[in-house]
Each structure stands twice: as C-alpha cells, then as structure tokens.
Amino acid sequence: MKKTYLIFALLLGICLTSLGQNLNSYKYVVVPDRFDFLKEPNQYQMNELAKFLFEKYGFTAFMASESKPSDLSMDSCNVLYADVIEDSGLFQTKLQVLLKDCRNQVVFTSEEGKSKEKDFKQAYQEALRNAFNYVEAINYKYDGNSAKVKEEVPETQIRNIPGPAKEIKQEGKVEEVIVSAIPKKIQKETKVLERVSNKRSYFSGELEVYLLQTEYGFQLVQKEMEEPFGKLVKTGSANHFIYSTLQNTGIAFFDESGNLNVEILTENGNTTSTKIYKLKN
C-alpha cells in the first residue's frame, strides 16, 4: 500500500516539478484590476488578494494599472498574465487560477479551490486561497538563466519550424540550414494527443463519456448530460494530466491506443486504483 502511494506521489511530484520549471523562466506576473466573474474592479479585494498570494509564493506581481519595470514594458514575453475563473454551483464556490503567456496561451491552470461559506466575500476569498495551494505546490523560483536560454535561441532554429512551404525573397547568399529531426518520444506523444484532440467518445464499463478539449486540457462529460463531471488539466508533460472530479483526484495519460488511463488516489490516501476509459472506435 505504501509503495502504490509513493508511486502516485512521485508521479504527481514529477508533473508539478516539470510545470514549475517551465514557469521559472517568467520574471513577472500581471494581475488584472477586475476578474470577469465580478462586477467591479477589485470587488471583495479579490484582485489585491491574488497579487498578495502570488508574491507570497515567490512571484513578482503587479496590478495591470500599476507602473511597471522597464524590462517588463520592453519584453512582454517575460511576464505571465493571471486570471481567475469561476465554476460555482448552488452550494459551493469554486475558483481556478490561470496563467497565460504573451501569446495568450494557458501555461498553468490550478485545481479548483472550493468554499461552502455563504457570505460572498468570505466564500470567494477562501476559494481563491485554496486554489493558490496548487500555485504554492509549483515551488516557483525565477531562473534568469533559463529565461536567457529561451531568449537566445538562434533565429534560424525559430524560422525553420516544419510547415507549408512559402516563397521567400532574400538578398545575398542563402545559407543552408539543417533542422534536426524531432525526437521520437515527442512524435509519439504528439500522435497520441492528435487522436483525442477533438470530441471523442469513451467507455468505462457501461458509462459513455465525451472528452471536450478546452484551453486548460479536457472536460469529461457523460453522454446525454450537459454539465461536465470532471476535468483533465495540463501539466508540464505533454501527455500527462491532473484528473479531477468531485469524488476523486489522480494522474491521467493517454496510451498508444488512445485510451485514457487514470491512477486515482483512494480516500484513505494509502493506495491507488486504476480506471480506464476506452476509446470508442
């Protein structure tokens, strides 16, 4: 039992560590003055609280309306843009923290922070603090060296991404650029994800579910139901996700056949169980 728990903890730790390493190359976080689910700027002090929590967990954060350092203004791609989204139900307030890069791509999505408080301010603030537990788990620490490597990628490497051929007019000598092959492991993971990139049907026993792609990963929706019952949240590994439902949390991945394999941590916290959603052919 201890062995299975350690394996699960190791997998989760690897996902969070990999994700943290990806975020360490970003120097700043910008928090908006108002979140979309609220009516007023900094309503319930939510935006100031988000900034405070980012700073508490090692980030250098600014409000969108604040004056900012010159290197942030000159290079908007060394900054992450924070957002908080709401998915509350009738009896529970649920919030998630998102981080986007300068291309508006989501690079981090927290698990849901939840609260059963009835007072709006208390509920929102408690849910936000709980969502930030997953930000804390990343163990963020700015690494200027990794940021420098990212900035110093040779221009020829950036321009030679496989894609449709285009006619390019050049003056002077044209240098031959050799592009190295894409590693087999990446090709393999990419092919697996391509199989599930659109709406696909899966079976777990007699239960049929759909996987709907979202900006943070996938939603799991039971057939003939409108509301999702679970989520797959992206991690730093291309083919590994954090699996989350109201009842369970775990680590998920797609195998070579496109089936969804989930390692679920049981309620006693000592063992894991495996659940497989088989891809409908």
JSON list of C-alpha atoms in Angstrom, two decimals, residues 85-218:
[
{"chain": "A", "resi": 85, "resn": "ILE", "atom": "CA", "xyz": [-12.30, 31.79, -13.42]},
{"chain": "A", "resi": 86, "resn": "GLU", "atom": "CA", "xyz": [-15.43, 30.73, -11.57]},
{"chain": "A", "resi": 87, "resn": "ASP", "atom": "CA", "xyz": [-17.32, 27.45, -11.86]},
{"chain": "A", "resi": 88, "resn": "SER", "atom": "CA", "xyz": [-19.54, 27.69, -8.79]},
{"chain": "A", "resi": 89, "resn": "GLY", "atom": "CA", "xyz": [-22.57, 25.54, -8.06]},
{"chain": "A", "resi": 90, "resn": "LEU", "atom": "CA", "xyz": [-25.62, 26.12, -5.90]},
{"chain": "A", "resi": 91, "resn": "PHE", "atom": "CA", "xyz": [-23.95, 25.22, -2.61]},
{"chain": "A", "resi": 92, "resn": "GLN", "atom": "CA", "xyz": [-20.26, 25.66, -3.33]},
{"chain": "A", "resi": 93, "resn": "THR", "atom": "CA", "xyz": [-17.99, 28.41, -4.63]},
{"chain": "A", "resi": 94, "resn": "LYS", "atom": "CA", "xyz": [-15.29, 27.08, -6.96]},
{"chain": "A", "resi": 95, "resn": "LEU", "atom": "CA", "xyz": [-12.43, 29.10, -8.45]},
{"chain": "A", "resi": 96, "resn": "GLN", "atom": "CA", "xyz": [-9.36, 28.29, -10.56]},
{"chain": "A", "resi": 97, "resn": "VAL", "atom": "CA", "xyz": [-6.19, 30.29, -11.14]},
{"chain": "A", "resi": 98, "resn": "LEU", "atom": "CA", "xyz": [-4.93, 30.58, -14.72]},
{"chain": "A", "resi": 99, "resn": "LEU", "atom": "CA", "xyz": [-1.62, 31.89, -16.06]},
{"chain": "A", "resi": 100, "resn": "LYS", "atom": "CA", "xyz": [-1.24, 32.87, -19.71]},
{"chain": "A", "resi": 101, "resn": "ASP", "atom": "CA", "xyz": [1.83, 33.84, -21.72]},
{"chain": "A", "resi": 102, "resn": "CYS", "atom": "CA", "xyz": [2.23, 36.76, -24.13]},
{"chain": "A", "resi": 103, "resn": "ARG", "atom": "CA", "xyz": [0.61, 34.70, -26.91]},
{"chain": "A", "resi": 104, "resn": "ASN", "atom": "CA", "xyz": [-2.50, 34.23, -24.75]},
{"chain": "A", "resi": 105, "resn": "GLN", "atom": "CA", "xyz": [-1.69, 30.52, -24.32]},
{"chain": "A", "resi": 106, "resn": "VAL", "atom": "CA", "xyz": [-2.59, 28.98, -20.97]},
{"chain": "A", "resi": 107, "resn": "VAL", "atom": "CA", "xyz": [0.60, 27.66, -19.33]},
{"chain": "A", "resi": 108, "resn": "PHE", "atom": "CA", "xyz": [-0.87, 26.85, -15.92]},
{"chain": "A", "resi": 109, "resn": "THR", "atom": "CA", "xyz": [-4.29, 26.00, -14.53]},
{"chain": "A", "resi": 110, "resn": "SER", "atom": "CA", "xyz": [-4.77, 25.23, -10.85]},
{"chain": "A", "resi": 111, "resn": "GLU", "atom": "CA", "xyz": [-7.15, 22.68, -9.46]},
{"chain": "A", "resi": 112, "resn": "GLU", "atom": "CA", "xyz": [-10.41, 24.15, -8.15]},
{"chain": "A", "resi": 113, "resn": "GLY", "atom": "CA", "xyz": [-10.30, 25.98, -4.86]},
{"chain": "A", "resi": 114, "resn": "LYS", "atom": "CA", "xyz": [-13.61, 25.44, -3.06]},
{"chain": "A", "resi": 115, "resn": "SER", "atom": "CA", "xyz": [-15.61, 27.04, -0.28]},
{"chain": "A", "resi": 116, "resn": "LYS", "atom": "CA", "xyz": [-19.01, 26.38, 1.30]},
{"chain": "A", "resi": 117, "resn": "GLU", "atom": "CA", "xyz": [-19.19, 29.77, 3.02]},
{"chain": "A", "resi": 118, "resn": "LYS", "atom": "CA", "xyz": [-22.46, 31.62, 2.42]},
{"chain": "A", "resi": 119, "resn": "ASP", "atom": "CA", "xyz": [-21.06, 35.14, 2.61]},
{"chain": "A", "resi": 120, "resn": "PHE", "atom": "CA", "xyz": [-19.82, 36.13, -0.87]},
{"chain": "A", "resi": 121, "resn": "LYS", "atom": "CA", "xyz": [-16.62, 37.83, 0.27]},
{"chain": "A", "resi": 122, "resn": "GLN", "atom": "CA", "xyz": [-15.63, 35.02, 2.62]},
{"chain": "A", "resi": 123, "resn": "ALA", "atom": "CA", "xyz": [-16.51, 32.35, 0.05]},
{"chain": "A", "resi": 124, "resn": "TYR", "atom": "CA", "xyz": [-14.57, 33.95, -2.80]},
{"chain": "A", "resi": 125, "resn": "GLN", "atom": "CA", "xyz": [-11.52, 34.66, -0.68]},
{"chain": "A", "resi": 126, "resn": "GLU", "atom": "CA", "xyz": [-11.44, 31.18, 0.84]},
{"chain": "A", "resi": 127, "resn": "ALA", "atom": "CA", "xyz": [-11.86, 29.52, -2.56]},
{"chain": "A", "resi": 128, "resn": "LEU", "atom": "CA", "xyz": [-9.08, 31.69, -4.00]},
{"chain": "A", "resi": 129, "resn": "ARG", "atom": "CA", "xyz": [-6.69, 30.84, -1.15]},
{"chain": "A", "resi": 130, "resn": "ASN", "atom": "CA", "xyz": [-7.44, 27.15, -1.64]},
{"chain": "A", "resi": 131, "resn": "ALA", "atom": "CA", "xyz": [-6.80, 27.40, -5.39]},
{"chain": "A", "resi": 132, "resn": "PHE", "atom": "CA", "xyz": [-3.46, 29.04, -4.63]},
{"chain": "A", "resi": 133, "resn": "ASN", "atom": "CA", "xyz": [-2.39, 25.92, -2.73]},
{"chain": "A", "resi": 134, "resn": "TYR", "atom": "CA", "xyz": [-1.66, 24.49, -6.19]},
{"chain": "A", "resi": 135, "resn": "VAL", "atom": "CA", "xyz": [0.36, 27.59, -7.09]},
{"chain": "A", "resi": 136, "resn": "GLU", "atom": "CA", "xyz": [2.38, 27.07, -3.91]},
{"chain": "A", "resi": 137, "resn": "ALA", "atom": "CA", "xyz": [2.99, 23.42, -4.88]},
{"chain": "A", "resi": 138, "resn": "ILE", "atom": "CA", "xyz": [4.80, 24.54, -8.06]},
{"chain": "A", "resi": 139, "resn": "ASN", "atom": "CA", "xyz": [7.59, 25.93, -5.85]},
{"chain": "A", "resi": 140, "resn": "TYR", "atom": "CA", "xyz": [8.23, 28.78, -8.29]},
{"chain": "A", "resi": 141, "resn": "LYS", "atom": "CA", "xyz": [11.62, 30.47, -8.30]},
{"chain": "A", "resi": 142, "resn": "TYR", "atom": "CA", "xyz": [12.68, 32.81, -11.10]},
{"chain": "A", "resi": 143, "resn": "ASP", "atom": "CA", "xyz": [15.61, 31.44, -13.07]},
{"chain": "A", "resi": 144, "resn": "GLY", "atom": "CA", "xyz": [17.27, 34.12, -15.17]},
{"chain": "A", "resi": 145, "resn": "ASN", "atom": "CA", "xyz": [19.49, 31.54, -16.87]},
{"chain": "A", "resi": 146, "resn": "SER", "atom": "CA", "xyz": [16.56, 29.55, -18.26]},
{"chain": "A", "resi": 147, "resn": "ALA", "atom": "CA", "xyz": [14.97, 32.79, -19.43]},
{"chain": "A", "resi": 148, "resn": "LYS", "atom": "CA", "xyz": [18.22, 33.76, -21.15]},
{"chain": "A", "resi": 149, "resn": "VAL", "atom": "CA", "xyz": [18.42, 30.42, -22.94]},
{"chain": "A", "resi": 150, "resn": "LYS", "atom": "CA", "xyz": [14.86, 30.91, -24.14]},
{"chain": "A", "resi": 151, "resn": "GLU", "atom": "CA", "xyz": [15.70, 34.38, -25.47]},
{"chain": "A", "resi": 152, "resn": "GLU", "atom": "CA", "xyz": [18.96, 33.31, -27.11]},
{"chain": "A", "resi": 153, "resn": "VAL", "atom": "CA", "xyz": [17.54, 30.51, -29.29]},
{"chain": "A", "resi": 154, "resn": "PRO", "atom": "CA", "xyz": [19.16, 31.07, -32.70]},
{"chain": "A", "resi": 155, "resn": "GLU", "atom": "CA", "xyz": [16.88, 32.79, -35.15]},
{"chain": "A", "resi": 156, "resn": "THR", "atom": "CA", "xyz": [17.46, 30.06, -37.75]},
{"chain": "A", "resi": 157, "resn": "GLN", "atom": "CA", "xyz": [16.00, 27.50, -35.36]},
{"chain": "A", "resi": 158, "resn": "ILE", "atom": "CA", "xyz": [12.89, 29.56, -34.83]},
{"chain": "A", "resi": 159, "resn": "ARG", "atom": "CA", "xyz": [12.30, 30.13, -38.50]},
{"chain": "A", "resi": 160, "resn": "ASN", "atom": "CA", "xyz": [12.73, 26.53, -39.56]},
{"chain": "A", "resi": 161, "resn": "ILE", "atom": "CA", "xyz": [9.63, 25.06, -37.97]},
{"chain": "A", "resi": 162, "resn": "PRO", "atom": "CA", "xyz": [8.10, 22.40, -40.25]},
{"chain": "A", "resi": 163, "resn": "GLY", "atom": "CA", "xyz": [5.12, 23.82, -42.11]},
{"chain": "A", "resi": 164, "resn": "PRO", "atom": "CA", "xyz": [3.73, 24.77, -45.52]},
{"chain": "A", "resi": 165, "resn": "ALA", "atom": "CA", "xyz": [6.42, 25.86, -47.96]},
{"chain": "A", "resi": 166, "resn": "LYS", "atom": "CA", "xyz": [6.47, 29.57, -48.71]},
{"chain": "A", "resi": 167, "resn": "GLU", "atom": "CA", "xyz": [8.35, 31.58, -51.31]},
{"chain": "A", "resi": 168, "resn": "ILE", "atom": "CA", "xyz": [10.84, 33.83, -49.53]},
{"chain": "A", "resi": 169, "resn": "LYS", "atom": "CA", "xyz": [12.75, 36.59, -51.29]},
{"chain": "A", "resi": 170, "resn": "GLN", "atom": "CA", "xyz": [16.29, 37.00, -49.98]},
{"chain": "A", "resi": 171, "resn": "GLU", "atom": "CA", "xyz": [19.20, 39.14, -50.95]},
{"chain": "A", "resi": 172, "resn": "GLY", "atom": "CA", "xyz": [22.75, 37.86, -50.90]},
{"chain": "A", "resi": 173, "resn": "LYS", "atom": "CA", "xyz": [23.96, 34.37, -50.11]},
{"chain": "A", "resi": 174, "resn": "VAL", "atom": "CA", "xyz": [21.41, 31.87, -48.86]},
{"chain": "A", "resi": 175, "resn": "GLU", "atom": "CA", "xyz": [22.80, 29.63, -46.15]},
{"chain": "A", "resi": 176, "resn": "GLU", "atom": "CA", "xyz": [21.70, 26.01, -45.90]},
{"chain": "A", "resi": 177, "resn": "VAL", "atom": "CA", "xyz": [20.14, 25.31, -42.53]},
{"chain": "A", "resi": 178, "resn": "ILE", "atom": "CA", "xyz": [19.89, 21.72, -41.31]},
{"chain": "A", "resi": 179, "resn": "VAL", "atom": "CA", "xyz": [16.96, 21.13, -38.99]},
{"chain": "A", "resi": 180, "resn": "SER", "atom": "CA", "xyz": [17.42, 18.20, -36.63]},
{"chain": "A", "resi": 181, "resn": "ALA", "atom": "CA", "xyz": [14.76, 15.53, -36.54]},
{"chain": "A", "resi": 182, "resn": "ILE", "atom": "CA", "xyz": [12.00, 15.75, -33.96]},
{"chain": "A", "resi": 183, "resn": "PRO", "atom": "CA", "xyz": [12.74, 13.27, -31.15]},
{"chain": "A", "resi": 184, "resn": "LYS", "atom": "CA", "xyz": [10.74, 10.04, -31.47]},
{"chain": "A", "resi": 185, "resn": "LYS", "atom": "CA", "xyz": [9.30, 10.43, -27.97]},
{"chain": "A", "resi": 186, "resn": "ILE", "atom": "CA", "xyz": [7.79, 13.83, -28.87]},
{"chain": "A", "resi": 187, "resn": "GLN", "atom": "CA", "xyz": [6.48, 12.48, -32.19]},
{"chain": "A", "resi": 188, "resn": "LYS", "atom": "CA", "xyz": [4.86, 9.58, -30.32]},
{"chain": "A", "resi": 189, "resn": "GLU", "atom": "CA", "xyz": [3.18, 11.80, -27.71]},
{"chain": "A", "resi": 190, "resn": "THR", "atom": "CA", "xyz": [2.01, 14.22, -30.41]},
{"chain": "A", "resi": 191, "resn": "LYS", "atom": "CA", "xyz": [0.38, 11.42, -32.41]},
{"chain": "A", "resi": 192, "resn": "VAL", "atom": "CA", "xyz": [-1.38, 10.14, -29.30]},
{"chain": "A", "resi": 193, "resn": "LEU", "atom": "CA", "xyz": [-2.77, 13.60, -28.48]},
{"chain": "A", "resi": 194, "resn": "GLU", "atom": "CA", "xyz": [-3.85, 14.18, -32.09]},
{"chain": "A", "resi": 195, "resn": "ARG", "atom": "CA", "xyz": [-6.16, 11.18, -31.75]},
{"chain": "A", "resi": 196, "resn": "VAL", "atom": "CA", "xyz": [-8.05, 12.81, -28.89]},
{"chain": "A", "resi": 197, "resn": "SER", "atom": "CA", "xyz": [-7.80, 16.48, -29.90]},
{"chain": "A", "resi": 198, "resn": "ASN", "atom": "CA", "xyz": [-11.44, 16.67, -30.97]},
{"chain": "A", "resi": 199, "resn": "LYS", "atom": "CA", "xyz": [-14.64, 15.47, -29.33]},
{"chain": "A", "resi": 200, "resn": "ARG", "atom": "CA", "xyz": [-14.24, 11.72, -28.82]},
{"chain": "A", "resi": 201, "resn": "SER", "atom": "CA", "xyz": [-16.37, 9.08, -27.16]},
{"chain": "A", "resi": 202, "resn": "TYR", "atom": "CA", "xyz": [-15.06, 6.79, -24.41]},
{"chain": "A", "resi": 203, "resn": "PHE", "atom": "CA", "xyz": [-16.44, 3.90, -22.38]},
{"chain": "A", "resi": 204, "resn": "SER", "atom": "CA", "xyz": [-15.82, 2.93, -18.77]},
{"chain": "A", "resi": 205, "resn": "GLY", "atom": "CA", "xyz": [-17.96, -0.15, -18.26]},
{"chain": "A", "resi": 206, "resn": "GLU", "atom": "CA", "xyz": [-21.44, 0.86, -19.44]},
{"chain": "A", "resi": 207, "resn": "LEU", "atom": "CA", "xyz": [-20.76, 4.55, -18.88]},
{"chain": "A", "resi": 208, "resn": "GLU", "atom": "CA", "xyz": [-20.18, 6.54, -22.07]},
{"chain": "A", "resi": 209, "resn": "VAL", "atom": "CA", "xyz": [-18.40, 9.88, -21.77]},
{"chain": "A", "resi": 210, "resn": "TYR", "atom": "CA", "xyz": [-17.10, 12.55, -24.11]},
{"chain": "A", "resi": 211, "resn": "LEU", "atom": "CA", "xyz": [-13.79, 14.40, -23.88]},
{"chain": "A", "resi": 212, "resn": "LEU", "atom": "CA", "xyz": [-14.14, 18.04, -24.91]},
{"chain": "A", "resi": 213, "resn": "GLN", "atom": "CA", "xyz": [-10.95, 19.99, -25.49]},
{"chain": "A", "resi": 214, "resn": "THR", "atom": "CA", "xyz": [-10.55, 23.25, -23.54]},
{"chain": "A", "resi": 215, "resn": "GLU", "atom": "CA", "xyz": [-7.78, 25.81, -23.06]},
{"chain": "A", "resi": 216, "resn": "TYR", "atom": "CA", "xyz": [-6.63, 24.06, -19.88]},
{"chain": "A", "resi": 217, "resn": "GLY", "atom": "CA", "xyz": [-6.94, 20.45, -21.16]},
{"chain": "A", "resi": 218, "resn": "PHE", "atom": "CA", "xyz": [-10.22, 18.49, -21.43]}
]
